[in-house]
Amino acid sequence: RVGGDAQIKAMKQTASSLRIDLAQFRELAAFMQFSSELDASTKKQLSRGERLTEILKQHQYSPIDVYKQVLILKAGISGRLDKYPTAKLLTYQSELFDYLDTEAQSFMQELRSSSGFSKELEEKTEKVFDDFEEIFHPDSVETGIDSGYTINLAMALGQRNKTINRDMLKLVERITSRELASPTLETEIEQIITGKDVVEKDRFDHLIESCKIIDYDKSRSMETLFKAASKIMDKETEGISHSEILSKLIEREKSSSTALTPFFAIPHIVIEGKDKFEILIVRSKKGVKFSDSAEKVHSIFFLMGSIDQRHFHLVVLSSLAQIVQHPSFETEWISSKGVEDLRTLILKTRKKKPE
């Protein structure tokens, strides 16, 4: 990015407040490390700042046309990106740029030849965004429960356990998205956390009691683990092949790592169909390396379900969040003697009160 004096007028019009907005976001994010309560305005500001930071990322030696920069910044600053998960914003940007090159060439020519945004050009810009967003549909398979917004669940967890750590907040943010939101979301979460959702609670217990658990003594690569998990989950669910599952898991991992703490990972995908939800649990005593820069992961929960199971997704996610944050979980996970001990540990830890 360049200084204000060297910017074109359209950029100055669009991004005049960006530096201040980002500074306020960083200050607020730093302050919120010491607070567990967020009001609606703060949530919105953090969500907007997170998205602006994401779209400002630019690969080295991959310059972006300045007018395309103007438009993606305009989308972010205006709030158009608020409805999309953060992990999908680079996809939004890439597809928007392709759309501008192929379907909006006359608009781009007019923008380049203009001295800035007039009222008429502003209206045309909004129409370009509207037309693009009608055909831009983030793949629900990869974003239905991916990273992005919903601090509501984190706050609900925090109300039950005030010592919840930042890793857990990141975990909940990353595995919950706007696509799971609804007018009844807060009520649903409250029922989950307070234990009033008895039916789904029993369903979670049954899911754990009947699911397959794999126990590896030797270290595995992430790719080897994903291949093995795909073949196992393929046998449990009709209508999707192991190669499709593997492809979706890998694509999901590319968007952002599902290794959410140094100990715990939750690779997850949403699949087509109805009434589908599976979980595969893996323990690796020697660990699985999800990236070169992170520690090996020892507890992996693979989730795969159809989008009509959104509420049960919330139940499973909140249950896992409470389980893995228990102080004794990691030690007991490694020391458990076998598959059935691991199963018992999960069910037992779920029923413990937070410390």
PDB file of C-alpha atoms in Angstrom, residues 228-238 240-242 278-280:
ATOM      1  CA  ALA A 228      -7.386 -43.177   6.511  1.00  0.00           C
ATOM      2  CA  ALA A 229     -10.191 -41.077   8.016  1.00  0.00           C
ATOM      3  CA  SER A 230     -11.827 -40.564   4.609  1.00  0.00           C
ATOM      4  CA  LYS A 231     -12.010 -44.297   3.949  1.00  0.00           C
ATOM      5  CA  ILE A 232     -13.505 -44.960   7.375  1.00  0.00           C
ATOM      6  CA  MET A 233     -16.106 -42.185   7.110  1.00  0.00           C
ATOM      7  CA  ASP A 234     -17.007 -43.274   3.590  1.00  0.00           C
ATOM      8  CA  LYS A 235     -18.194 -46.607   5.008  1.00  0.00           C
ATOM      9  CA  GLU A 236     -20.354 -44.849   7.581  1.00  0.00           C
ATOM     10  CA  THR A 237     -22.159 -42.475   5.186  1.00  0.00           C
ATOM     11  CA  GLU A 238     -23.933 -43.229   1.896  1.00  0.00           C
ATOM     12  CA  ILE A 240     -20.256 -39.637  -0.798  1.00  0.00           C
ATOM     13  CA  SER A 241     -17.010 -41.388  -1.721  1.00  0.00           C
ATOM     14  CA  HIS A 242     -13.807 -41.420   0.285  1.00  0.00           C
ATOM     15  CA  GLU A 278     -20.820 -38.622  11.716  1.00  0.00           C
ATOM     16  CA  ILE A 279     -17.866 -38.263  14.037  1.00  0.00           C
ATOM     17  CA  LEU A 280     -14.557 -40.111  13.925  1.00  0.00           C
TER      18      LEU A 280
END
